[in-house]
mmCIF file of C-alpha atoms in Angstrom:
data_model
loop_
_atom_site.group_PDB
_atom_site.id
_atom_site.type_symbol
_atom_site.label_atom_id
_atom_site.label_comp_id
_atom_site.label_asym_id
_atom_site.label_seq_id
_atom_site.Cartn_x
_atom_site.Cartn_y
_atom_site.Cartn_z
ATOM 1 C CA UNK A 217 31.601 -9.669 -6.996
ATOM 2 C CA UNK A 218 30.271 -6.240 -7.974
ATOM 3 C CA UNK A 219 30.596 -5.108 -11.551
ATOM 4 C CA UNK A 220 30.543 -1.491 -12.560
ATOM 5 C CA UNK A 221 27.008 -1.875 -13.967
ATOM 6 C CA UNK A 222 25.860 -3.589 -10.755
ATOM 7 C CA UNK A 223 27.231 -0.681 -8.731
ATOM 8 C CA UNK A 224 25.316 1.791 -10.933
ATOM 9 C CA UNK A 225 22.015 -0.077 -10.554
ATOM 10 C CA UNK A 226 21.025 1.463 -7.146
ATOM 11 C CA UNK A 227 21.686 4.947 -8.520
ATOM 12 C CA UNK A 228 19.615 4.213 -11.633
ATOM 13 C CA UNK A 229 16.810 2.822 -9.493
ATOM 14 C CA UNK A 230 16.816 5.972 -7.364
ATOM 15 C CA UNK A 231 16.575 8.114 -10.511
ATOM 16 C CA UNK A 232 13.663 6.043 -11.826
ATOM 17 C CA UNK A 233 11.793 6.437 -8.532
ATOM 18 C CA UNK A 234 12.164 10.215 -8.826
ATOM 19 C CA UNK A 235 10.674 10.030 -12.316
ATOM 20 C CA UNK A 236 7.688 7.942 -11.233
ATOM 21 C CA UNK A 237 5.954 10.381 -8.874
ATOM 22 C CA UNK A 238 5.462 13.250 -11.353
ATOM 23 C CA UNK A 239 4.436 10.768 -14.034
ATOM 24 C CA UNK A 240 1.753 9.274 -11.796
ATOM 25 C CA UNK A 241 0.429 12.679 -10.778
ATOM 26 C CA UNK A 242 0.460 14.172 -14.281
ATOM 27 C CA UNK A 243 -0.827 11.190 -16.234
ATOM 28 C CA UNK A 244 -3.663 11.307 -18.719
ATOM 29 C CA UNK A 245 -7.191 12.055 -17.529
ATOM 30 C CA UNK A 246 -9.091 8.871 -16.755
ATOM 31 C CA UNK A 247 -12.775 8.110 -16.724
ATOM 32 C CA UNK A 248 -15.101 5.212 -16.012
ATOM 33 C CA UNK A 249 -18.676 4.447 -16.967
ATOM 34 C CA UNK A 250 -21.195 4.319 -14.112
ATOM 35 C CA UNK A 251 -23.392 1.292 -14.908
ATOM 36 C CA UNK A 252 -26.209 2.501 -12.631
ATOM 37 C CA UNK A 253 -26.599 6.017 -14.004
ATOM 38 C CA UNK A 254 -25.293 5.464 -17.530
ATOM 39 C CA UNK A 255 -22.950 8.453 -17.150
ATOM 40 C CA UNK A 256 -19.202 8.733 -17.674
ATOM 41 C CA UNK A 257 -17.403 9.881 -14.506
ATOM 42 C CA UNK A 258 -13.962 11.444 -14.208
ATOM 43 C CA UNK A 259 -11.502 9.459 -12.098
ATOM 44 C CA UNK A 260 -9.301 11.411 -9.696
ATOM 45 C CA UNK A 261 -5.799 10.075 -9.072
ATOM 46 C CA UNK A 262 -3.871 10.182 -5.794
ATOM 47 C CA UNK A 263 -0.343 8.773 -5.513
ATOM 48 C CA UNK A 264 2.173 8.318 -2.718
ATOM 49 C CA UNK A 265 5.643 6.845 -2.183
ATOM 50 C CA UNK A 266 6.204 3.508 -0.477
ATOM 51 C CA UNK A 267 9.982 2.970 -0.510
ATOM 52 C CA UNK A 268 10.957 2.591 -4.168
ATOM 53 C CA UNK A 269 7.333 1.867 -5.118
ATOM 54 C CA UNK A 270 4.426 4.160 -5.867
ATOM 55 C CA UNK A 271 0.878 3.617 -4.694
ATOM 56 C CA UNK A 272 -1.913 4.971 -6.887
ATOM 57 C CA UNK A 273 -5.577 5.204 -5.944
ATOM 58 C CA UNK A 274 -8.457 6.197 -8.209
ATOM 59 C CA UNK A 275 -11.540 7.941 -6.837
ATOM 60 C CA UNK A 276 -14.784 9.041 -8.487
ATOM 61 C CA UNK A 277 -14.773 12.274 -6.484
ATOM 62 C CA UNK A 278 -12.168 14.948 -5.821
ATOM 63 C CA UNK A 279 -12.735 14.601 -2.062
ATOM 64 C CA UNK A 280 -11.328 11.049 -2.183
ATOM 65 C CA UNK A 281 -14.368 9.418 -0.594
ATOM 66 C CA UNK A 282 -15.286 6.831 -3.234
ATOM 67 C CA UNK A 283 -12.182 4.748 -3.994
ATOM 68 C CA UNK A 284 -12.718 2.539 -7.047
ATOM 69 C CA UNK A 285 -9.199 1.326 -7.822
ATOM 70 C CA UNK A 286 -5.762 0.871 -6.308
ATOM 71 C CA UNK A 287 -2.393 -0.101 -7.735
ATOM 72 C CA UNK A 288 1.223 -0.308 -6.615
ATOM 73 C CA UNK A 289 4.069 -0.075 -9.138
ATOM 74 C CA UNK A 290 7.863 -0.165 -8.885
ATOM 75 C CA UNK A 291 10.654 0.214 -11.443
ATOM 76 C CA UNK A 292 12.820 -2.702 -12.498
ATOM 77 C CA UNK A 293 15.786 -2.863 -14.856
ATOM 78 C CA UNK A 294 13.789 -2.392 -18.081
ATOM 79 C CA UNK A 295 10.208 -2.541 -16.888
ATOM 80 C CA UNK A 296 7.680 -0.992 -14.604
ATOM 81 C CA UNK A 297 6.381 -3.799 -12.398
ATOM 82 C CA UNK A 298 2.743 -3.771 -11.365
ATOM 83 C CA UNK A 299 3.029 -5.207 -7.862
ATOM 84 C CA UNK A 300 -0.681 -5.081 -7.080
ATOM 85 C CA UNK A 301 -3.785 -3.920 -8.866
ATOM 86 C CA UNK A 302 -7.310 -3.949 -7.498
ATOM 87 C CA UNK A 303 -10.576 -2.915 -9.111
ATOM 88 C CA UNK A 304 -12.776 -1.990 -6.155
ATOM 89 C CA UNK A 305 -15.642 -0.617 -8.236
ATOM 90 C CA UNK A 306 -16.057 -3.494 -10.687
ATOM 91 C CA UNK A 307 -19.736 -4.066 -9.916
ATOM 92 C CA UNK A 308 -20.674 -0.424 -10.539
ATOM 93 C CA UNK A 309 -18.014 1.081 -12.815
ATOM 94 C CA UNK A 310 -16.717 -0.073 -16.194
ATOM 95 C CA UNK A 311 -13.240 1.051 -17.236
ATOM 96 C CA UNK A 312 -11.434 1.263 -13.887
ATOM 97 C CA UNK A 313 -9.006 -1.579 -14.689
ATOM 98 C CA UNK A 314 -8.296 -0.081 -18.099
ATOM 99 C CA UNK A 315 -7.692 3.328 -16.497
ATOM 100 C CA UNK A 316 -5.173 1.802 -14.074
ATOM 101 C CA UNK A 317 -3.303 0.063 -16.913
ATOM 102 C CA UNK A 318 -3.231 3.388 -18.813
ATOM 103 C CA UNK A 319 -1.786 5.156 -15.740
ATOM 104 C CA UNK A 320 0.879 2.441 -15.409
ATOM 105 C CA UNK A 321 1.723 2.659 -19.112
ATOM 106 C CA UNK A 322 2.040 6.453 -18.983
ATOM 107 C CA UNK A 323 4.293 6.108 -15.939
ATOM 108 C CA UNK A 324 6.413 3.496 -17.740
ATOM 109 C CA UNK A 325 6.858 5.772 -20.751
ATOM 110 C CA UNK A 326 7.685 8.806 -18.594
ATOM 111 C CA UNK A 327 10.341 6.824 -16.717
ATOM 112 C CA UNK A 328 11.910 5.651 -19.994
ATOM 113 C CA UNK A 329 11.179 1.982 -19.311
ATOM 114 C CA UNK A 330 10.444 -0.416 -22.149
ATOM 115 C CA UNK A 331 7.890 -2.830 -20.615
ATOM 116 C CA UNK A 332 5.107 -3.297 -18.100
ATOM 117 C CA UNK A 333 5.251 -6.568 -16.156
ATOM 118 C CA UNK A 334 3.116 -8.321 -13.561
ATOM 119 C CA UNK A 335 2.316 -11.656 -11.941
ATOM 120 C CA UNK A 336 -1.287 -12.643 -12.620
ATOM 121 C CA UNK A 337 -2.748 -14.855 -9.899
ATOM 122 C CA UNK A 338 -6.265 -15.173 -11.269
ATOM 123 C CA UNK A 339 -7.374 -16.618 -14.610
ATOM 124 C CA UNK A 340 -10.074 -13.975 -15.084
ATOM 125 C CA UNK A 341 -7.482 -11.274 -14.469
ATOM 126 C CA UNK A 342 -5.110 -13.028 -16.882
ATOM 127 C CA UNK A 343 -7.781 -12.823 -19.595
ATOM 128 C CA UNK A 344 -8.251 -9.097 -18.868
ATOM 129 C CA UNK A 345 -4.502 -8.453 -19.025
ATOM 130 C CA UNK A 346 -4.216 -10.525 -22.220
ATOM 131 C CA UNK A 347 -6.887 -8.366 -23.848
ATOM 132 C CA UNK A 348 -4.850 -5.311 -22.787
ATOM 133 C CA UNK A 349 -1.761 -6.594 -24.604
ATOM 134 C CA UNK A 350 0.043 -8.539 -21.879
ATOM 135 C CA UNK A 351 1.516 -11.898 -22.851
ATOM 136 C CA UNK A 352 2.903 -14.913 -21.042
ATOM 137 C CA UNK A 353 6.518 -15.895 -21.739
ATOM 138 C CA UNK A 354 5.192 -19.363 -22.664
ATOM 139 C CA UNK A 355 3.648 -19.224 -26.151
ATOM 140 C CA UNK A 356 1.600 -22.333 -25.313
ATOM 141 C CA UNK A 357 -0.222 -20.383 -22.592
ATOM 142 C CA UNK A 358 -0.829 -17.522 -25.023
ATOM 143 C CA UNK A 359 -2.336 -19.909 -27.585
ATOM 144 C CA UNK A 360 -4.545 -21.435 -24.891
ATOM 145 C CA UNK A 361 -5.629 -17.975 -23.695
ATOM 146 C CA UNK A 362 -6.613 -17.000 -27.258
ATOM 147 C CA UNK A 363 -8.791 -20.141 -27.402
ATOM 148 C CA UNK A 364 -10.399 -19.391 -24.003
ATOM 149 C CA UNK A 365 -11.141 -15.781 -24.968
ATOM 150 C CA UNK A 366 -12.569 -16.657 -28.381
ATOM 151 C CA UNK A 367 -14.675 -19.551 -27.037
ATOM 152 C CA UNK A 368 -16.073 -18.818 -23.547
ATOM 153 C CA UNK A 369 -17.504 -22.361 -23.231
ATOM 154 C CA UNK A 370 -14.085 -23.925 -23.720
ATOM 155 C CA UNK A 371 -12.623 -25.343 -20.504
ATOM 156 C CA UNK A 372 -8.835 -25.291 -20.456
ATOM 157 C CA UNK A 373 -6.612 -27.830 -18.716
ATOM 158 C CA UNK A 374 -3.828 -25.222 -18.692
ATOM 159 C CA UNK A 375 -3.335 -23.029 -15.637
ATOM 160 C CA UNK A 376 -3.532 -19.559 -17.190
ATOM 161 C CA UNK A 377 -1.769 -17.580 -14.490
ATOM 162 C CA UNK A 378 1.809 -16.405 -14.077
ATOM 163 C CA UNK A 379 4.301 -13.808 -15.262
ATOM 164 C CA UNK A 380 3.026 -11.516 -18.007
ATOM 165 C CA UNK A 381 4.435 -8.460 -19.779
ATOM 166 C CA UNK A 382 3.796 -6.087 -22.634
#
C-alpha cells in the first residue's frame, strides 16, 4: 500500500539527481601529490549521468588522458551512496582517494543530504574510510578498527568490512 510519503519519494529522488550534476561539476578544486616528481598536480573532474547515479572520473590532465580515479554515487533517502570508488593512480599519486571523498562530500552537501554511505569490501579500504570519518553501525567493529589502525602489527579476528557512513 502506497503512503503519501512513498508516492513523493520518486519525485524527491528525481530532484536530488538534478542537484547532483552541477554539484559534481562545480565542486572544490582537487589535487594529488605525484610521488615520482614530488610535485602537486591539479585533478580535473569529469562527470556523467547513469540513470539516477552520477559517474565521476579524475584525471591529471585537462585532455582526460591520465585517469587516476573513478567513482559512482547515487542519492538515497538521507544519504549520498558511494556505489563504487576506485583509486587507479595509487602507486604514483597520493591524495586521489581523499579527493574523491571530498567530491562526494561536496555533492552530498549541495544536494541537501545528511550522510555519505558505502559498502566497504576490503579491509584496507575500510581503514582508509575509517580515517576519513566513516564508521560501521556496529560499535564493536569500530573499536576493533581503532586497535588495528593504532597498532599495525595487531591481527584482528574481526572481519572489518561492511556498511559504513559518516
